[in-house]
Structures are given as C-alpha cells and as structure tokens.
mmCIF file with all atom_site columns, C-alpha atoms in Angstrom:
data_model
loop_
_atom_site.group_PDB
_atom_site.id
_atom_site.type_symbol
_atom_site.label_atom_id
_atom_site.label_alt_id
_atom_site.label_comp_id
_atom_site.label_asym_id
_atom_site.label_entity_id
_atom_site.label_seq_id
_atom_site.pdbx_PDB_ins_code
_atom_site.Cartn_x
_atom_site.Cartn_y
_atom_site.Cartn_z
_atom_site.occupancy
_atom_site.B_iso_or_equiv
_atom_site.pdbx_formal_charge
_atom_site.auth_seq_id
_atom_site.auth_comp_id
_atom_site.auth_asym_id
_atom_site.auth_atom_id
_atom_site.pdbx_PDB_model_num
ATOM 1   C CA . UNK A 1 1   ? -2.536  -13.018 -3.099 1.00 91.00 ? 28  UNK A CA 1
ATOM 2   C CA . UNK A 1 2   ? -0.928  -11.667 0.044  1.00 95.00 ? 29  UNK A CA 1
ATOM 3   C CA . UNK A 1 3   ? 1.136   -13.628 2.526  1.00 97.00 ? 30  UNK A CA 1
ATOM 4   C CA . UNK A 1 4   ? 1.447   -12.534 6.152  1.00 98.00 ? 31  UNK A CA 1
ATOM 5   C CA . UNK A 1 5   ? 4.055   -13.774 8.612  1.00 97.00 ? 32  UNK A CA 1
ATOM 6   C CA . UNK A 1 6   ? 3.819   -12.825 12.281 1.00 97.00 ? 33  UNK A CA 1
ATOM 7   C CA . UNK A 1 7   ? 6.542   -12.933 14.899 1.00 97.00 ? 34  UNK A CA 1
ATOM 8   C CA . UNK A 1 8   ? 7.229   -11.697 18.384 1.00 98.00 ? 35  UNK A CA 1
ATOM 9   C CA . UNK A 1 9   ? 4.882   -13.753 20.498 1.00 97.00 ? 36  UNK A CA 1
ATOM 10  C CA . UNK A 1 10  ? 6.285   -15.022 23.784 1.00 97.00 ? 37  UNK A CA 1
ATOM 11  C CA . UNK A 1 11  ? 5.633   -15.826 27.411 1.00 98.00 ? 38  UNK A CA 1
ATOM 12  C CA . UNK A 1 12  ? 5.834   -12.675 29.502 1.00 98.00 ? 39  UNK A CA 1
ATOM 13  C CA . UNK A 1 13  ? 5.028   -11.703 33.078 1.00 97.00 ? 40  UNK A CA 1
ATOM 14  C CA . UNK A 1 14  ? 2.096   -9.465  33.887 1.00 98.00 ? 41  UNK A CA 1
ATOM 15  C CA . UNK A 1 15  ? 3.049   -5.826  33.521 1.00 98.00 ? 42  UNK A CA 1
ATOM 16  C CA . UNK A 1 16  ? 5.568   -6.628  30.820 1.00 98.00 ? 43  UNK A CA 1
ATOM 17  C CA . UNK A 1 17  ? 5.789   -5.603  27.188 1.00 98.00 ? 44  UNK A CA 1
ATOM 18  C CA . UNK A 1 18  ? 6.039   -7.243  23.794 1.00 98.00 ? 45  UNK A CA 1
ATOM 19  C CA . UNK A 1 19  ? 6.217   -6.100  20.193 1.00 98.00 ? 46  UNK A CA 1
ATOM 20  C CA . UNK A 1 20  ? 4.595   -8.160  17.494 1.00 98.00 ? 47  UNK A CA 1
ATOM 21  C CA . UNK A 1 21  ? 5.595   -7.842  13.860 1.00 98.00 ? 48  UNK A CA 1
ATOM 22  C CA . UNK A 1 22  ? 3.792   -8.838  10.689 1.00 98.00 ? 49  UNK A CA 1
ATOM 23  C CA . UNK A 1 23  ? 5.563   -8.838  7.345  1.00 97.00 ? 50  UNK A CA 1
ATOM 24  C CA . UNK A 1 24  ? 3.438   -8.787  4.222  1.00 96.00 ? 51  UNK A CA 1
ATOM 25  C CA . UNK A 1 25  ? 4.509   -10.068 0.827  1.00 95.00 ? 52  UNK A CA 1
ATOM 26  C CA . UNK A 1 26  ? 2.870   -10.668 -2.505 1.00 94.00 ? 53  UNK A CA 1
ATOM 27  C CA . UNK A 1 27  ? 0.346   -8.249  -3.973 1.00 90.00 ? 54  UNK A CA 1
ATOM 28  C CA . UNK A 1 28  ? 1.060   -5.496  -1.446 1.00 87.00 ? 55  UNK A CA 1
ATOM 29  C CA . UNK A 1 29  ? -0.541  -2.848  -3.600 1.00 87.00 ? 56  UNK A CA 1
ATOM 30  C CA . UNK A 1 30  ? -3.933  -4.485  -3.094 1.00 88.00 ? 57  UNK A CA 1
ATOM 31  C CA . UNK A 1 31  ? -3.843  -3.951  0.692  1.00 91.00 ? 58  UNK A CA 1
ATOM 32  C CA . UNK A 1 32  ? -5.896  -1.167  2.201  1.00 90.00 ? 59  UNK A CA 1
ATOM 33  C CA . UNK A 1 33  ? -5.922  -1.648  5.964  1.00 95.00 ? 60  UNK A CA 1
ATOM 34  C CA . UNK A 1 34  ? -3.964  -3.972  8.215  1.00 96.00 ? 61  UNK A CA 1
ATOM 35  C CA . UNK A 1 35  ? -4.651  -5.041  11.732 1.00 97.00 ? 62  UNK A CA 1
ATOM 36  C CA . UNK A 1 36  ? -4.234  -7.432  14.594 1.00 98.00 ? 63  UNK A CA 1
ATOM 37  C CA . UNK A 1 37  ? -6.868  -9.782  15.918 1.00 98.00 ? 64  UNK A CA 1
ATOM 38  C CA . UNK A 1 38  ? -6.654  -12.208 18.801 1.00 98.00 ? 65  UNK A CA 1
ATOM 39  C CA . UNK A 1 39  ? -8.411  -15.346 19.893 1.00 98.00 ? 66  UNK A CA 1
ATOM 40  C CA . UNK A 1 40  ? -8.271  -16.628 23.438 1.00 96.00 ? 67  UNK A CA 1
ATOM 41  C CA . UNK A 1 41  ? -9.162  -20.234 24.287 1.00 91.00 ? 68  UNK A CA 1
ATOM 42  C CA . UNK A 1 42  ? -12.932 -20.709 24.188 1.00 94.00 ? 69  UNK A CA 1
ATOM 43  C CA . UNK A 1 43  ? -13.554 -17.218 22.834 1.00 96.00 ? 70  UNK A CA 1
ATOM 44  C CA . UNK A 1 44  ? -14.261 -15.713 19.445 1.00 97.00 ? 71  UNK A CA 1
ATOM 45  C CA . UNK A 1 45  ? -11.633 -13.903 17.451 1.00 97.00 ? 72  UNK A CA 1
ATOM 46  C CA . UNK A 1 46  ? -11.719 -10.186 18.181 1.00 98.00 ? 73  UNK A CA 1
ATOM 47  C CA . UNK A 1 47  ? -10.210 -7.065  16.709 1.00 98.00 ? 74  UNK A CA 1
ATOM 48  C CA . UNK A 1 48  ? -7.332  -5.658  18.745 1.00 98.00 ? 75  UNK A CA 1
ATOM 49  C CA . UNK A 1 49  ? -6.143  -2.795  16.555 1.00 98.00 ? 76  UNK A CA 1
ATOM 50  C CA . UNK A 1 50  ? -6.188  -1.710  12.943 1.00 98.00 ? 77  UNK A CA 1
ATOM 51  C CA . UNK A 1 51  ? -4.478  0.890   10.797 1.00 97.00 ? 78  UNK A CA 1
ATOM 52  C CA . UNK A 1 52  ? -5.422  2.162   7.370  1.00 93.00 ? 79  UNK A CA 1
ATOM 53  C CA . UNK A 1 53  ? -3.041  2.948   4.547  1.00 89.00 ? 80  UNK A CA 1
ATOM 54  C CA . UNK A 1 54  ? -3.468  6.595   5.545  1.00 90.00 ? 81  UNK A CA 1
ATOM 55  C CA . UNK A 1 55  ? -2.422  5.911   9.118  1.00 92.00 ? 82  UNK A CA 1
ATOM 56  C CA . UNK A 1 56  ? -5.825  6.096   10.807 1.00 96.00 ? 83  UNK A CA 1
ATOM 57  C CA . UNK A 1 57  ? -5.908  3.756   13.784 1.00 97.00 ? 84  UNK A CA 1
ATOM 58  C CA . UNK A 1 58  ? -8.642  1.957   15.659 1.00 97.00 ? 85  UNK A CA 1
ATOM 59  C CA . UNK A 1 59  ? -8.359  0.057   18.953 1.00 98.00 ? 86  UNK A CA 1
ATOM 60  C CA . UNK A 1 60  ? -10.462 -2.245  21.034 1.00 98.00 ? 87  UNK A CA 1
ATOM 61  C CA . UNK A 1 61  ? -11.526 -0.560  24.260 1.00 98.00 ? 88  UNK A CA 1
ATOM 62  C CA . UNK A 1 62  ? -9.682  -3.202  26.278 1.00 97.00 ? 89  UNK A CA 1
ATOM 63  C CA . UNK A 1 63  ? -6.294  -2.224  24.853 1.00 98.00 ? 90  UNK A CA 1
ATOM 64  C CA . UNK A 1 64  ? -6.620  1.548   24.451 1.00 98.00 ? 91  UNK A CA 1
ATOM 65  C CA . UNK A 1 65  ? -3.754  3.321   26.155 1.00 97.00 ? 92  UNK A CA 1
ATOM 66  C CA . UNK A 1 66  ? -1.706  0.118   26.399 1.00 98.00 ? 93  UNK A CA 1
ATOM 67  C CA . UNK A 1 67  ? -1.255  -1.061  22.802 1.00 98.00 ? 94  UNK A CA 1
ATOM 68  C CA . UNK A 1 68  ? 0.001   0.880   19.789 1.00 98.00 ? 95  UNK A CA 1
ATOM 69  C CA . UNK A 1 69  ? -0.282  -0.200  16.175 1.00 98.00 ? 96  UNK A CA 1
ATOM 70  C CA . UNK A 1 70  ? 2.032   1.196   13.531 1.00 97.00 ? 97  UNK A CA 1
ATOM 71  C CA . UNK A 1 71  ? 3.150   0.368   10.023 1.00 94.00 ? 98  UNK A CA 1
ATOM 72  C CA . UNK A 1 72  ? 6.344   0.783   8.047  1.00 93.00 ? 99  UNK A CA 1
ATOM 73  C CA . UNK A 1 73  ? 5.291   0.848   4.413  1.00 89.00 ? 100 UNK A CA 1
ATOM 74  C CA . UNK A 1 74  ? 8.895   0.678   3.206  1.00 91.00 ? 101 UNK A CA 1
ATOM 75  C CA . UNK A 1 75  ? 9.281   -2.648  5.005  1.00 93.00 ? 102 UNK A CA 1
ATOM 76  C CA . UNK A 1 76  ? 5.743   -3.885  4.333  1.00 93.00 ? 103 UNK A CA 1
ATOM 77  C CA . UNK A 1 77  ? 5.478   -4.449  8.060  1.00 96.00 ? 104 UNK A CA 1
ATOM 78  C CA . UNK A 1 78  ? 2.885   -3.679  10.705 1.00 97.00 ? 105 UNK A CA 1
ATOM 79  C CA . UNK A 1 79  ? 3.735   -3.683  14.391 1.00 98.00 ? 106 UNK A CA 1
ATOM 80  C CA . UNK A 1 80  ? 1.795   -4.034  17.601 1.00 98.00 ? 107 UNK A CA 1
ATOM 81  C CA . UNK A 1 81  ? 3.515   -2.595  20.644 1.00 98.00 ? 108 UNK A CA 1
ATOM 82  C CA . UNK A 1 82  ? 1.913   -4.052  23.765 1.00 98.00 ? 109 UNK A CA 1
ATOM 83  C CA . UNK A 1 83  ? 2.539   -2.613  27.221 1.00 98.00 ? 110 UNK A CA 1
ATOM 84  C CA . UNK A 1 84  ? 1.151   -3.313  30.680 1.00 98.00 ? 111 UNK A CA 1
ATOM 85  C CA . UNK A 1 85  ? 0.184   -6.812  29.629 1.00 98.00 ? 112 UNK A CA 1
ATOM 86  C CA . UNK A 1 86  ? -2.193  -8.775  31.803 1.00 97.00 ? 113 UNK A CA 1
ATOM 87  C CA . UNK A 1 87  ? -3.530  -12.306 31.849 1.00 96.00 ? 114 UNK A CA 1
ATOM 88  C CA . UNK A 1 88  ? -6.566  -11.293 29.783 1.00 96.00 ? 115 UNK A CA 1
ATOM 89  C CA . UNK A 1 89  ? -4.216  -10.489 26.891 1.00 98.00 ? 116 UNK A CA 1
ATOM 90  C CA . UNK A 1 90  ? -3.217  -14.145 26.604 1.00 98.00 ? 117 UNK A CA 1
ATOM 91  C CA . UNK A 1 91  ? -4.268  -15.311 23.145 1.00 98.00 ? 118 UNK A CA 1
ATOM 92  C CA . UNK A 1 92  ? -3.207  -16.289 19.669 1.00 98.00 ? 119 UNK A CA 1
ATOM 93  C CA . UNK A 1 93  ? -2.617  -13.039 17.798 1.00 98.00 ? 120 UNK A CA 1
ATOM 94  C CA . UNK A 1 94  ? -3.329  -12.942 14.070 1.00 98.00 ? 121 UNK A CA 1
ATOM 95  C CA . UNK A 1 95  ? -2.235  -10.397 11.507 1.00 98.00 ? 122 UNK A CA 1
ATOM 96  C CA . UNK A 1 96  ? -4.926  -9.354  9.046  1.00 97.00 ? 123 UNK A CA 1
ATOM 97  C CA . UNK A 1 97  ? -4.796  -7.500  5.765  1.00 97.00 ? 124 UNK A CA 1
ATOM 98  C CA . UNK A 1 98  ? -7.889  -6.143  4.079  1.00 95.00 ? 125 UNK A CA 1
ATOM 99  C CA . UNK A 1 99  ? -7.826  -5.657  0.356  1.00 92.00 ? 126 UNK A CA 1
ATOM 100 C CA . UNK A 1 100 ? -9.282  -2.592  -1.296 1.00 87.00 ? 127 UNK A CA 1
ATOM 101 C CA . UNK A 1 101 ? -11.814 -4.965  -2.862 1.00 87.00 ? 128 UNK A CA 1
ATOM 102 C CA . UNK A 1 102 ? -14.539 -5.436  -0.232 1.00 87.00 ? 129 UNK A CA 1
ATOM 103 C CA . UNK A 1 103 ? -14.718 -8.839  1.382  1.00 89.00 ? 130 UNK A CA 1
ATOM 104 C CA . UNK A 1 104 ? -11.183 -9.953  0.657  1.00 93.00 ? 131 UNK A CA 1
ATOM 105 C CA . UNK A 1 105 ? -9.145  -10.640 3.773  1.00 95.00 ? 132 UNK A CA 1
ATOM 106 C CA . UNK A 1 106 ? -5.814  -12.280 4.324  1.00 97.00 ? 133 UNK A CA 1
ATOM 107 C CA . UNK A 1 107 ? -4.631  -13.885 7.553  1.00 97.00 ? 134 UNK A CA 1
ATOM 108 C CA . UNK A 1 108 ? -1.345  -14.952 9.015  1.00 97.00 ? 135 UNK A CA 1
ATOM 109 C CA . UNK A 1 109 ? -0.803  -18.177 10.927 1.00 97.00 ? 136 UNK A CA 1
ATOM 110 C CA . UNK A 1 110 ? -0.772  -16.429 14.299 1.00 97.00 ? 137 UNK A CA 1
ATOM 111 C CA . UNK A 1 111 ? 1.739   -15.866 17.055 1.00 98.00 ? 138 UNK A CA 1
ATOM 112 C CA . UNK A 1 112 ? 1.058   -16.849 20.630 1.00 98.00 ? 139 UNK A CA 1
ATOM 113 C CA . UNK A 1 113 ? 1.177   -14.396 23.512 1.00 98.00 ? 140 UNK A CA 1
ATOM 114 C CA . UNK A 1 114 ? 0.989   -15.790 27.017 1.00 98.00 ? 141 UNK A CA 1
ATOM 115 C CA . UNK A 1 115 ? 0.945   -13.543 30.085 1.00 98.00 ? 142 UNK A CA 1
ATOM 116 C CA . UNK A 1 116 ? 1.634   -15.082 33.470 1.00 96.00 ? 143 UNK A CA 1
ATOM 117 C CA . UNK A 1 117 ? 0.119   -13.445 36.532 1.00 87.00 ? 144 UNK A CA 1
#
C-alpha cells in the first residue's frame, strides 16, 4: 500500500502562482510514475502532469509552459509548480502514484486550488 498526502492548495488571484506538494509513504519501492490530476466542478478528472521514476515528464496541453512537475526521491515527494494561473485552473487537484504492476493506482485526498479572476 501507498499513502499520498497533498498540500499547497489555496485561493489565489489570476496570474499568481502556487506550488503543490505530495508526500508518499508506505511501499515506495512499488511506485513507478507519479502525477497530478484535477477535477473541476461538473467535469471529469483529467491528467495535469506526470513524471516517471526516470524523470520523464508529460503535461496536458492546457498547462504546458505554465506548470512544472518535479520529484525529490530522497523526500518521497512530488511537486507541481503552477504559474500564470487562470480561472480555468480552479479544481480539486489529486496526487496519483502508479505502481509498477499494471492497473494499480493510488490516490491522495486532494487539495483545492481556486483562482479568482
């Protein structure tokens, strides 16, 4: 089992920045990739950014150039640096960890990001 705890969500003005953090605990060795998803009211959960254990990153088109995902393996933590935030970024942001075994995913409880225009 893997436990994920997110932090860093807040209310911010448009154009502002935030950094989300996700600390993983438990069977860390079983984790392959980690990422951030978000779900806005009335919408489906969507991938925001992901990073593999080797450091390969992937971003949704809507956040490319504005968001940066990184991981500190020594701290078992993945970060999401978000810049130039706009109202469309308002959502509940979830940390995700994918195990090396296909089909096994772990989720955090989510941290809320609200951007005022």
